[in-house]
């Protein structure tokens, strides 16, 4: 499968990551059910916006895009998005793009304009519009557009190759000096790694037209074979019911949310809990709900792993675990319905918690329930707590880039407390209690609570965790 990757001109926002996360859900689900996956993602490291921003910053496009490419990988890691098998940079595949344009030119589907740029001749591809189901019957032959992104209703010959302009990065090639358009990149790189026809092509819904329509036209004009057999388009993320935009003040990068103190795992869960085919309305309440759901999962997992249970097994729990597993897989198999997939897992947790409370969960049940949690986590990947690292890195980044003012005060307070300092305070509290100095013990508990650390007393001793 091929998934359109980022244009590395800025930090990724949560809309971008929703799309990458939904594709991650697909690849993980395929692997879970035993389907081998070869997943290709491009990095668009040359385009109109990169050229403009690099020039404004007075650096080369390579230096400019490298910074955001690295940030993109850090963000993928924070969100536990698996790396595709192949990551392909546009600037490293220029010869493939040139070859494709030459093939298009040979059949008359591409032509060179007066300024040296090459365009795709829409009139040569009567099926144009078949993906977006737009009818371009009345289009004006020869009208051209040379922007990478353009209006949704314009059917015009689009740029395959843009002739060099003074001061812009360009490549000397057999079709002249210039640089590729955005659309030709994806056709060339998809076919390079996956062949002329492949199983699935993914991206956000905004890419249906013109980007994917153009990819089809460029590729099928040369191969006369279906380009992608299936398309997966992730519906857009809205924030508080509105389009996310900087001018609306409702625009968030992953880093913004980490600095507000939200956990990477909660952001991951919040962004995937609504199936890809539906719009996701992102809200802070949703993020808090995801945080609580993860807390439930983790607490239950700990209880199951560390609990001491009597020998034997409980047939009712065995049946419940089997049903949860079957319902979970069926929901994902049903067009990746992530919302329905969550429900049976939480039902099982409820049933198992009740059984533990009543002494009816037995040692033999542990394994069956852990297996269900493992298959849940093979796709959702939120149970193991790896949240400290992304938060630490985000804070480090904020310090380096002068953004400490954006950090939530509670997060700063929490981070100022090391694990060793917490251990010392917890030990002091235990001693205070033993000496019946309850005032001091309570004082320590409150102080830690104020910094987001909760103490749990149990018969096995005292444990603490960060909220
Ligand atoms: P870009 O870096 O702008 O090319 O976008 C990278 C990916 O994010 C593409 O697949 C876009 O379709 C997707 N995308 C952009 N905005 C949103 C959004 N608000 N919701 C979901 N996906 C988005
Ligand atoms: Zn693409």
Tab-separated table of C-alpha atoms and ligand atoms in Angstrom:
chain	number	residue	atom	x	y	z
A	1	UNK	CA	0.000	0.000	0.000
A	2	UNK	CA	0.992	3.586	-0.596
A	3	UNK	CA	0.095	6.426	1.749
A	4	UNK	CA	0.712	10.038	0.874
A	5	UNK	CA	3.140	11.384	3.431
A	6	UNK	CA	3.770	14.840	4.763
A	7	UNK	CA	4.983	17.910	2.999
A	8	UNK	CA	7.753	18.825	5.401
A	9	UNK	CA	7.311	22.589	5.597
A	10	UNK	CA	6.082	22.889	9.195
A	11	UNK	CA	5.262	20.824	12.288
A	12	UNK	CA	2.492	18.293	11.760
A	13	UNK	CA	-0.938	19.199	13.146
A	14	UNK	CA	-3.385	16.809	14.747
A	15	UNK	CA	-5.377	16.563	11.488
A	16	UNK	CA	-2.293	15.259	9.681
A	17	UNK	CA	-1.643	12.812	12.485
A	18	UNK	CA	-5.210	11.588	12.513
A	19	UNK	CA	-4.684	10.463	8.927
A	20	UNK	CA	-1.311	8.839	9.620
A	21	UNK	CA	-2.730	7.141	12.713
A	22	UNK	CA	-5.694	5.701	10.834
A	23	UNK	CA	-3.315	4.239	8.268
A	24	UNK	CA	-1.295	2.849	11.190
A	25	UNK	CA	-4.476	1.163	12.453
A	26	UNK	CA	-4.939	-0.416	9.029
A	27	UNK	CA	-1.376	-1.720	8.806
A	28	UNK	CA	-1.407	-3.063	12.351
A	29	UNK	CA	-4.749	-4.774	11.806
A	30	UNK	CA	-3.512	-6.378	8.583
A	31	UNK	CA	-0.460	-7.677	10.400
A	32	UNK	CA	-2.579	-8.928	13.290
A	33	UNK	CA	-4.649	-11.079	10.948
A	34	UNK	CA	-1.537	-12.367	9.211
A	35	UNK	CA	-1.456	-10.274	6.018
A	36	UNK	CA	2.059	-9.293	4.974
A	37	UNK	CA	2.319	-5.540	4.541
A	38	UNK	CA	4.561	-3.503	2.297
A	39	UNK	CA	3.779	0.082	3.074
A	40	UNK	CA	5.340	2.963	1.192
A	41	UNK	CA	5.171	6.577	2.291
A	42	UNK	CA	6.618	9.573	0.519
A	43	UNK	CA	8.169	12.626	2.068
A	44	UNK	CA	7.449	15.671	-0.059
A	45	UNK	CA	10.639	17.643	0.433
A	46	UNK	CA	10.245	20.023	-2.489
A	47	UNK	CA	7.085	21.989	-3.278
A	48	UNK	CA	5.799	25.563	-3.571
A	49	UNK	CA	5.494	26.071	0.195
A	50	UNK	CA	8.933	24.630	1.033
A	51	UNK	CA	10.601	26.766	-1.609
A	52	UNK	CA	8.830	29.871	-0.359
A	53	UNK	CA	9.551	29.239	3.337
A	54	UNK	CA	13.187	28.229	2.795
A	55	UNK	CA	13.786	31.404	0.807
A	56	UNK	CA	12.177	33.471	3.563
A	57	UNK	CA	14.437	31.772	6.132
A	58	UNK	CA	17.467	32.287	3.888
A	59	UNK	CA	18.470	28.607	3.865
A	60	UNK	CA	18.487	25.814	1.288
A	61	UNK	CA	15.344	23.732	0.826
A	62	UNK	CA	17.377	20.708	1.979
A	63	UNK	CA	18.310	22.335	5.264
A	64	UNK	CA	14.780	23.642	5.709
A	65	UNK	CA	12.939	20.393	5.035
A	66	UNK	CA	15.413	18.246	7.030
A	67	UNK	CA	14.378	20.078	10.180
A	68	UNK	CA	10.695	19.286	9.703
A	69	UNK	CA	11.311	15.771	8.490
A	70	UNK	CA	13.122	15.032	11.739
A	71	UNK	CA	10.295	16.621	13.718
A	72	UNK	CA	7.818	14.466	11.782
A	73	UNK	CA	9.644	11.267	12.752
A	74	UNK	CA	9.844	12.345	16.375
A	75	UNK	CA	6.108	12.993	16.359
A	76	UNK	CA	5.365	9.609	14.739
A	77	UNK	CA	7.425	7.954	17.473
A	78	UNK	CA	5.610	9.880	20.190
A	79	UNK	CA	2.296	8.654	18.778
A	80	UNK	CA	3.648	5.147	18.282
A	81	UNK	CA	2.913	5.179	14.559
A	82	UNK	CA	4.845	2.293	13.047
A	83	UNK	CA	7.352	3.148	10.357
A	84	UNK	CA	6.299	2.147	6.845
A	85	UNK	CA	8.585	-0.420	5.229
A	86	UNK	CA	9.714	2.237	2.757
A	87	UNK	CA	9.993	5.983	3.239
A	88	UNK	CA	10.803	7.752	-0.007
A	89	UNK	CA	11.985	11.343	-0.379
A	90	UNK	CA	10.829	13.120	-3.503
A	91	UNK	CA	14.186	14.756	-4.150
A	92	UNK	CA	15.836	11.319	-4.288
A	93	UNK	CA	13.543	10.090	-7.074
A	94	UNK	CA	13.810	12.837	-9.667
A	95	UNK	CA	15.086	10.502	-12.461
A	96	UNK	CA	12.006	8.269	-12.035
A	97	UNK	CA	9.726	11.259	-12.365
A	98	UNK	CA	11.539	12.468	-15.462
A	99	UNK	CA	11.213	9.010	-17.046
A	100	UNK	CA	7.491	8.987	-16.363
A	101	UNK	CA	7.065	12.432	-17.919
A	102	UNK	CA	9.008	11.272	-20.979
A	103	UNK	CA	6.678	8.300	-21.346
A	104	UNK	CA	3.675	10.604	-21.072
A	105	UNK	CA	5.177	12.909	-23.654
A	106	UNK	CA	5.709	9.997	-26.036
A	107	UNK	CA	1.972	9.251	-26.052
A	108	UNK	CA	0.932	12.897	-26.282
A	109	UNK	CA	-0.396	12.990	-22.722
A	110	UNK	CA	2.290	15.488	-21.699
A	111	UNK	CA	3.418	18.615	-23.514
A	112	UNK	CA	5.916	21.354	-22.888
A	113	UNK	CA	4.763	24.958	-22.548
A	114	UNK	CA	6.618	28.021	-23.846
A	115	UNK	CA	8.423	28.586	-20.536
A	116	UNK	CA	9.830	25.011	-20.517
A	117	UNK	CA	7.380	23.575	-17.952
A	118	UNK	CA	5.612	20.308	-18.720
A	119	UNK	CA	1.878	19.795	-18.348
A	120	UNK	CA	-0.475	16.850	-18.352
A	121	UNK	CA	-3.048	17.110	-21.157
A	122	UNK	CA	-6.359	16.369	-19.433
A	123	UNK	CA	-8.128	15.921	-22.752
A	124	UNK	CA	-5.963	12.846	-23.359
A	125	UNK	CA	-7.502	11.007	-20.396
A	126	UNK	CA	-11.287	10.781	-20.752
A	127	UNK	CA	-11.638	8.942	-17.442
A	128	UNK	CA	-10.420	11.986	-15.534
A	129	UNK	CA	-12.776	12.545	-12.580
A	130	UNK	CA	-13.601	8.873	-12.003
A	131	UNK	CA	-12.248	8.817	-8.439
A	132	UNK	CA	-13.794	12.079	-7.249
A	133	UNK	CA	-16.885	11.362	-9.367
A	134	UNK	CA	-16.700	14.802	-10.893
A	135	UNK	CA	-17.865	15.420	-14.416
A	136	UNK	CA	-15.389	17.503	-16.320
A	137	UNK	CA	-17.149	17.156	-19.663
A	138	UNK	CA	-17.269	20.869	-20.372
A	139	UNK	CA	-13.688	21.633	-19.534
A	140	UNK	CA	-11.680	24.055	-21.516
A	141	UNK	CA	-8.920	22.347	-23.468
A	142	UNK	CA	-5.483	23.821	-22.869
A	143	UNK	CA	-6.277	25.845	-19.719
A	144	UNK	CA	-3.385	25.355	-17.325
A	145	UNK	CA	-2.586	25.519	-13.648
A	146	UNK	CA	0.965	25.422	-12.315
A	147	UNK	CA	0.257	25.390	-8.543
A	148	UNK	CA	0.777	22.257	-6.465
A	149	UNK	CA	-2.571	22.844	-4.782
A	150	UNK	CA	-5.493	24.483	-6.516
A	151	UNK	CA	-9.241	24.969	-6.426
A	152	UNK	CA	-11.444	21.945	-6.110
A	153	UNK	CA	-13.507	22.616	-9.230
A	154	UNK	CA	-10.803	23.410	-11.678
A	155	UNK	CA	-10.133	20.855	-14.350
A	156	UNK	CA	-7.077	22.186	-16.040
A	157	UNK	CA	-3.922	20.775	-17.466
A	158	UNK	CA	-1.692	20.503	-14.412
A	159	UNK	CA	2.050	20.902	-14.047
A	160	UNK	CA	4.203	17.766	-14.153
A	161	UNK	CA	7.474	19.626	-14.217
A	162	UNK	CA	8.110	23.282	-13.477
A	163	UNK	CA	10.821	25.044	-15.408
A	164	UNK	CA	13.562	26.532	-13.241
A	165	UNK	CA	12.987	30.051	-11.987
A	166	UNK	CA	15.893	32.244	-10.871
A	167	UNK	CA	16.863	31.504	-7.285
A	168	UNK	CA	14.818	28.292	-7.034
A	169	UNK	CA	16.312	24.851	-6.472
A	170	UNK	CA	16.266	22.918	-9.735
A	171	UNK	CA	17.600	19.795	-11.389
A	172	UNK	CA	19.252	19.529	-14.820
A	173	UNK	CA	17.472	16.685	-16.647
A	174	UNK	CA	16.637	15.331	-20.097
A	175	UNK	CA	13.371	17.299	-20.080
A	176	UNK	CA	15.078	20.522	-19.094
A	177	UNK	CA	16.151	22.269	-15.929
A	178	UNK	CA	13.439	22.454	-13.323
A	179	UNK	CA	11.700	20.640	-10.497
A	180	UNK	CA	8.851	18.155	-10.254
A	181	UNK	CA	5.238	19.015	-9.519
A	182	UNK	CA	3.725	17.425	-6.436
A	183	UNK	CA	1.462	14.911	-8.183
A	184	UNK	CA	4.084	13.239	-10.362
A	185	UNK	CA	6.117	12.387	-7.245
A	186	UNK	CA	3.546	10.031	-5.884
A	187	UNK	CA	2.905	8.274	-9.210
A	188	UNK	CA	6.622	7.719	-9.771
A	189	UNK	CA	7.425	6.542	-6.250
A	190	UNK	CA	4.338	4.351	-5.853
A	191	UNK	CA	5.119	2.497	-9.087
A	192	UNK	CA	8.826	2.318	-8.253
A	193	UNK	CA	8.193	0.363	-5.060
A	194	UNK	CA	4.854	-1.320	-5.673
A	195	UNK	CA	4.616	-1.871	-9.402
A	196	UNK	CA	2.088	-0.583	-11.929
A	197	UNK	CA	-0.923	-1.830	-9.944
A	198	UNK	CA	-1.065	-2.263	-6.211
A	199	UNK	CA	-3.598	-2.977	-3.503
A	200	UNK	CA	-4.349	0.206	-1.665
A	201	UNK	CA	-3.659	3.915	-1.744
A	202	UNK	CA	-4.411	6.101	1.282
A	203	UNK	CA	-4.501	9.750	2.280
A	204	UNK	CA	-6.712	12.417	3.783
A	205	UNK	CA	-10.008	13.215	2.062
A	206	UNK	CA	-8.649	16.524	0.757
A	207	UNK	CA	-6.333	14.559	-1.522
A	208	UNK	CA	-9.104	12.903	-3.563
A	209	UNK	CA	-9.144	15.880	-5.890
A	210	UNK	CA	-6.950	16.931	-7.506
A	211	UNK	CA	-3.971	15.001	-6.087
A	212	UNK	CA	-5.190	11.420	-6.379
A	213	UNK	CA	-7.192	12.101	-9.516
A	214	UNK	CA	-3.960	13.399	-11.045
A	215	UNK	CA	-1.952	10.416	-9.815
A	216	UNK	CA	-4.433	8.110	-11.571
A	217	UNK	CA	-4.292	10.112	-14.809
A	218	UNK	CA	-0.476	10.171	-14.895
A	219	UNK	CA	-0.052	6.519	-14.035
A	220	UNK	CA	-2.843	4.901	-16.006
A	221	UNK	CA	-2.041	6.925	-19.132
A	222	UNK	CA	1.284	5.111	-19.201
A	223	UNK	CA	0.368	1.646	-17.894
A	224	UNK	CA	-3.253	1.250	-19.064
A	225	UNK	CA	-3.769	-0.704	-15.838
A	226	UNK	CA	-5.684	0.263	-12.720
A	227	UNK	CA	-3.267	2.216	-10.514
A	228	UNK	CA	-4.586	1.395	-7.002
A	229	UNK	CA	-7.206	-1.313	-6.506
A	230	UNK	CA	-8.601	0.322	-3.362
A	231	UNK	CA	-8.588	3.822	-1.982
A	232	UNK	CA	-8.760	4.771	1.677
A	233	UNK	CA	-9.583	8.389	2.394
A	234	UNK	CA	-9.601	9.547	5.978
A	235	UNK	CA	-12.309	12.078	6.774
A	236	UNK	CA	-11.131	15.353	8.187
A	237	UNK	CA	-10.658	16.242	11.783
A	238	UNK	CA	-12.651	19.217	13.046
A	239	UNK	CA	-11.972	21.059	16.284
A	240	UNK	CA	-15.030	21.938	18.374
A	241	UNK	CA	-17.128	21.359	15.271
A	242	UNK	CA	-15.212	23.776	13.065
A	243	UNK	CA	-12.483	23.491	10.498
A	244	UNK	CA	-9.135	23.727	12.253
A	245	UNK	CA	-7.317	26.882	11.257
A	246	UNK	CA	-4.699	29.201	12.643
A	247	UNK	CA	-6.925	32.232	12.190
A	248	UNK	CA	-9.754	30.582	14.166
A	249	UNK	CA	-7.358	29.957	17.068
A	250	UNK	CA	-8.263	26.267	17.123
A	251	UNK	CA	-5.144	24.924	15.444
A	252	UNK	CA	-3.036	22.376	17.308
A	253	UNK	CA	0.167	20.583	16.550
A	254	UNK	CA	1.016	17.416	18.460
A	255	UNK	CA	3.619	19.419	20.357
A	256	UNK	CA	1.035	22.011	21.450
A	257	UNK	CA	-0.982	19.258	23.110
A	258	UNK	CA	2.005	17.601	24.767
A	259	UNK	CA	3.020	20.951	26.253
A	260	UNK	CA	-0.488	21.406	27.601
A	261	UNK	CA	0.177	18.260	29.627
A	262	UNK	CA	-1.824	15.698	27.612
A	263	UNK	CA	-0.271	12.271	27.250
A	264	UNK	CA	0.847	11.011	23.862
A	265	UNK	CA	-1.140	7.803	24.388
A	266	UNK	CA	-4.347	9.768	25.063
A	267	UNK	CA	-3.815	11.817	21.913
A	268	UNK	CA	-3.304	8.601	19.947
A	269	UNK	CA	-6.468	7.032	21.315
A	270	UNK	CA	-8.537	10.200	20.876
A	271	UNK	CA	-7.470	10.529	17.236
A	272	UNK	CA	-8.315	6.943	16.286
A	273	UNK	CA	-11.443	6.278	18.312
A	274	UNK	CA	-13.731	7.604	15.606
A	275	UNK	CA	-13.520	5.379	12.512
A	276	UNK	CA	-11.642	6.818	9.532
A	277	UNK	CA	-14.777	7.066	7.433
A	278	UNK	CA	-16.345	9.561	9.836
A	279	UNK	CA	-15.375	13.086	10.666
A	280	UNK	CA	-13.703	13.332	14.036
A	281	UNK	CA	-14.724	16.261	16.164
A	282	UNK	CA	-11.691	16.828	18.337
A	283	UNK	CA	-12.418	18.361	21.759
A	284	UNK	CA	-10.505	18.602	25.027
A	285	UNK	CA	-13.316	16.649	26.671
A	286	UNK	CA	-12.605	13.872	24.193
A	287	UNK	CA	-8.956	13.965	25.154
A	288	UNK	CA	-9.830	13.750	28.840
A	289	UNK	CA	-12.155	10.817	28.098
A	290	UNK	CA	-9.308	9.057	26.260
A	291	UNK	CA	-6.985	9.705	29.201
A	292	UNK	CA	-9.502	8.086	31.560
A	293	UNK	CA	-9.993	5.113	29.224
A	294	UNK	CA	-6.250	4.486	29.141
A	295	UNK	CA	-6.072	4.765	32.903
A	296	UNK	CA	-8.766	2.073	33.160
A	297	UNK	CA	-6.892	-0.186	30.769
A	298	UNK	CA	-3.590	0.230	32.578
A	299	UNK	CA	-5.013	-0.181	36.061
A	300	UNK	CA	-6.816	-3.339	35.026
A	301	UNK	CA	-3.733	-4.711	33.313
A	302	UNK	CA	-1.684	-4.163	36.490
A	303	UNK	CA	-4.371	-5.774	38.601
A	304	UNK	CA	-4.457	-8.802	36.354
A	305	UNK	CA	-0.694	-9.200	36.133
A	306	UNK	CA	0.122	-8.632	39.797
A	307	UNK	CA	-2.973	-10.148	41.435
A	308	UNK	CA	-2.856	-13.451	43.294
A	309	UNK	CA	-5.655	-15.701	42.162
A	310	UNK	CA	-6.775	-19.159	43.311
A	311	UNK	CA	-6.124	-22.126	41.020
A	312	UNK	CA	-8.654	-23.211	38.450
A	313	UNK	CA	-10.555	-21.403	35.747
A	314	UNK	CA	-13.967	-19.838	35.458
A	315	UNK	CA	-15.915	-20.991	32.360
A	316	UNK	CA	-17.971	-17.786	32.281
A	317	UNK	CA	-14.815	-15.685	31.976
A	318	UNK	CA	-13.387	-17.976	29.324
A	319	UNK	CA	-16.552	-17.456	27.273
A	320	UNK	CA	-16.461	-13.708	27.912
A	321	UNK	CA	-12.833	-13.491	26.731
A	322	UNK	CA	-13.587	-15.462	23.566
A	323	UNK	CA	-16.576	-13.260	22.793
A	324	UNK	CA	-14.601	-10.072	23.396
A	325	UNK	CA	-11.870	-11.260	21.046
A	326	UNK	CA	-14.318	-12.259	18.309
A	327	UNK	CA	-16.320	-9.016	18.564
A	328	UNK	CA	-13.158	-6.942	18.599
A	329	UNK	CA	-11.773	-8.547	15.441
A	330	UNK	CA	-15.152	-8.431	13.707
A	331	UNK	CA	-15.455	-4.690	14.385
A	332	UNK	CA	-12.038	-3.963	12.890
A	333	UNK	CA	-12.712	-6.269	9.958
A	334	UNK	CA	-15.834	-4.204	9.340
A	335	UNK	CA	-14.115	-1.307	7.599
A	336	UNK	CA	-11.858	-0.648	10.605
A	337	UNK	CA	-14.610	0.329	12.992
A	338	UNK	CA	-12.360	1.437	15.825
A	339	UNK	CA	-15.261	2.738	17.916
A	340	UNK	CA	-17.045	-0.607	17.924
A	341	UNK	CA	-13.749	-2.412	18.494
A	342	UNK	CA	-13.198	-0.651	21.828
A	343	UNK	CA	-16.526	-1.607	23.334
A	344	UNK	CA	-16.009	-5.388	23.815
A	345	UNK	CA	-12.635	-4.765	25.458
A	346	UNK	CA	-14.124	-2.466	28.071
A	347	UNK	CA	-17.043	-4.858	28.582
A	348	UNK	CA	-14.555	-7.631	29.309
A	349	UNK	CA	-12.646	-5.425	31.745
A	350	UNK	CA	-15.869	-4.664	33.597
A	351	UNK	CA	-16.767	-8.349	33.828
A	352	UNK	CA	-13.277	-9.334	34.943
A	353	UNK	CA	-13.073	-6.574	37.551
A	354	UNK	CA	-16.358	-7.735	39.039
A	355	UNK	CA	-15.096	-11.311	39.041
A	356	UNK	CA	-11.882	-10.262	40.816
A	357	UNK	CA	-13.891	-8.320	43.432
A	358	UNK	CA	-15.957	-11.435	44.083
A	359	UNK	CA	-12.987	-13.817	44.132
A	360	UNK	CA	-14.249	-15.507	40.967
A	361	UNK	CA	-11.358	-14.769	38.653
A	362	UNK	CA	-9.014	-17.744	38.835
A	363	UNK	CA	-5.378	-18.179	37.881
A	364	UNK	CA	-6.286	-20.001	34.668
A	365	UNK	CA	-8.364	-17.039	33.410
A	366	UNK	CA	-5.492	-14.620	33.508
A	367	UNK	CA	-3.878	-15.915	30.337
A	368	UNK	CA	-7.057	-15.807	28.234
A	369	UNK	CA	-7.789	-12.222	29.222
A	370	UNK	CA	-4.189	-11.093	28.722
A	371	UNK	CA	-4.330	-12.533	25.207
A	372	UNK	CA	-7.344	-10.329	24.406
A	373	UNK	CA	-5.560	-7.262	25.787
A	374	UNK	CA	-2.514	-8.144	23.690
A	375	UNK	CA	-4.499	-8.238	20.474
A	376	UNK	CA	-6.193	-4.960	21.413
A	377	UNK	CA	-2.791	-3.426	21.986
A	378	UNK	CA	-1.309	-4.839	18.790
A	379	UNK	CA	-3.528	-2.285	17.050
A	380	UNK	CA	-4.264	0.449	19.603
A	381	UNK	CA	-0.906	0.346	21.419
A	382	UNK	CA	-1.744	2.347	24.528
A	383	UNK	CA	-1.566	-0.086	27.468
A	384	UNK	CA	2.131	-0.064	28.173
A	385	UNK	CA	2.962	3.321	29.673
A	386	UNK	CA	5.564	4.984	27.484
A	387	UNK	CA	4.245	8.497	27.958
A	388	UNK	CA	7.129	9.989	29.923
A	389	UNK	CA	9.553	10.103	26.994
A	390	UNK	CA	7.449	12.097	24.477
A	391	UNK	CA	6.565	14.605	27.190
A	392	UNK	CA	10.188	14.923	28.225
A	393	UNK	CA	11.234	15.479	24.611
A	394	UNK	CA	8.507	18.046	24.018
A	395	UNK	CA	9.671	19.989	27.072
A	396	UNK	CA	13.261	19.793	25.896
A	397	UNK	CA	12.163	21.105	22.513
A	398	UNK	CA	10.166	23.909	24.147
A	399	UNK	CA	13.222	24.927	26.158
A	400	UNK	CA	15.449	24.911	23.063
A	401	UNK	CA	13.044	26.915	20.928
A	402	UNK	CA	11.957	29.472	23.498
A	403	UNK	CA	8.457	28.104	23.906
A	404	UNK	CA	8.451	27.452	27.644
A	405	UNK	CA	5.674	30.025	28.003
A	406	UNK	CA	3.375	27.532	26.207
A	407	UNK	CA	3.954	24.831	28.819
A	408	UNK	CA	1.108	24.185	31.262
A	409	UNK	CA	2.216	25.135	34.806
A	410	UNK	CA	0.992	21.780	36.193
A	411	UNK	CA	3.219	19.979	33.719
A	412	UNK	CA	6.250	22.004	34.777
A	413	UNK	CA	5.511	21.279	38.431
A	414	UNK	CA	5.092	17.588	37.700
A	415	UNK	CA	8.315	17.374	35.715
A	416	UNK	CA	10.313	19.149	38.398
A	417	UNK	CA	9.814	16.108	40.614
A	418	UNK	CA	12.160	13.197	39.855
A	419	UNK	CA	11.253	9.564	40.514
A	420	UNK	CA	13.916	9.444	43.252
A	421	UNK	CA	12.433	12.483	44.984
A	422	UNK	CA	8.991	10.831	44.914
A	423	UNK	CA	10.417	7.565	46.301
A	424	UNK	CA	12.042	9.518	49.131
A	425	UNK	CA	8.813	11.341	49.994
A	426	UNK	CA	6.798	8.117	49.871
A	427	UNK	CA	9.313	6.437	52.216
A	428	UNK	CA	9.150	9.393	54.567
A	429	UNK	CA	5.364	9.149	54.578
A	430	UNK	CA	5.462	5.431	55.400
A	431	UNK	CA	7.778	6.150	58.301
A	432	UNK	CA	5.580	9.037	59.491
A	433	UNK	CA	2.553	6.753	59.496
A	434	UNK	CA	4.409	4.102	61.447
A	435	UNK	CA	5.314	6.771	64.007
A	436	UNK	CA	1.624	7.780	64.022
A	437	UNK	CA	2.546	11.231	62.702
A	438	UNK	CA	-0.555	11.348	60.491
A	439	UNK	CA	-0.372	15.101	59.975
A	440	UNK	CA	2.988	14.776	58.211
A	441	UNK	CA	1.821	11.715	56.261
A	442	UNK	CA	-1.209	13.614	54.959
A	443	UNK	CA	0.891	16.636	54.165
A	444	UNK	CA	3.176	14.514	51.963
A	445	UNK	CA	0.238	12.888	50.229
A	446	UNK	CA	-1.282	16.292	49.444
A	447	UNK	CA	1.985	17.747	48.279
A	448	UNK	CA	2.462	14.860	45.844
A	449	UNK	CA	-1.160	15.042	44.692
A	450	UNK	CA	-0.614	18.721	43.890
A	451	UNK	CA	2.176	17.659	41.561
A	452	UNK	CA	0.112	14.974	39.878
A	453	UNK	CA	1.412	11.983	41.838
A	454	UNK	CA	-1.081	9.615	43.421
A	455	UNK	CA	-0.201	7.218	46.214
A	456	UNK	CA	-1.977	3.891	46.441
A	457	UNK	CA	-1.866	1.875	49.641
A	458	UNK	CA	-2.545	-1.811	49.194
A	459	UNK	CA	-1.889	-4.947	51.136
A	460	UNK	CA	1.198	-5.499	48.998
A	461	UNK	CA	2.681	-2.160	50.008
A	462	UNK	CA	2.642	1.413	48.749
A	463	UNK	CA	2.710	2.280	45.053
A	464	UNK	CA	2.690	5.656	43.377
A	465	UNK	CA	1.977	6.788	39.890
A	466	UNK	CA	1.924	9.997	37.931
A	467	UNK	CA	-1.521	11.074	36.821
B	1	LIG	P1	0.184	17.566	4.057
B	1	LIG	O1	1.464	17.525	4.842
B	1	LIG	O2	-0.515	18.891	4.129
B	1	LIG	O3	0.372	17.094	2.642
B	1	LIG	O4	-0.844	16.541	4.762
B	1	LIG	C1	-0.482	15.272	5.188
B	1	LIG	C2	-1.716	14.402	5.340
B	1	LIG	O5	-2.616	14.936	6.323
B	1	LIG	C3	-2.546	14.269	4.060
B	1	LIG	O6	-2.926	12.905	3.916
B	1	LIG	C4	-3.739	15.170	4.326
B	1	LIG	O7	-4.865	14.736	3.604
B	1	LIG	C5	-3.955	14.972	5.809
B	1	LIG	N1	-4.709	16.048	6.475
B	1	LIG	C6	-4.505	17.384	6.386
B	1	LIG	N2	-5.410	18.072	7.160
B	1	LIG	C7	-6.191	17.141	7.773
B	1	LIG	C8	-7.300	17.189	8.696
B	1	LIG	N3	-7.792	18.345	9.194
B	1	LIG	N4	-7.855	15.988	9.081
B	1	LIG	C9	-7.368	14.823	8.616
B	1	LIG	N5	-6.343	14.712	7.757
B	1	LIG	C10	-5.744	15.845	7.324
B	2	LIG	ZN1	0.546	11.695	-2.833
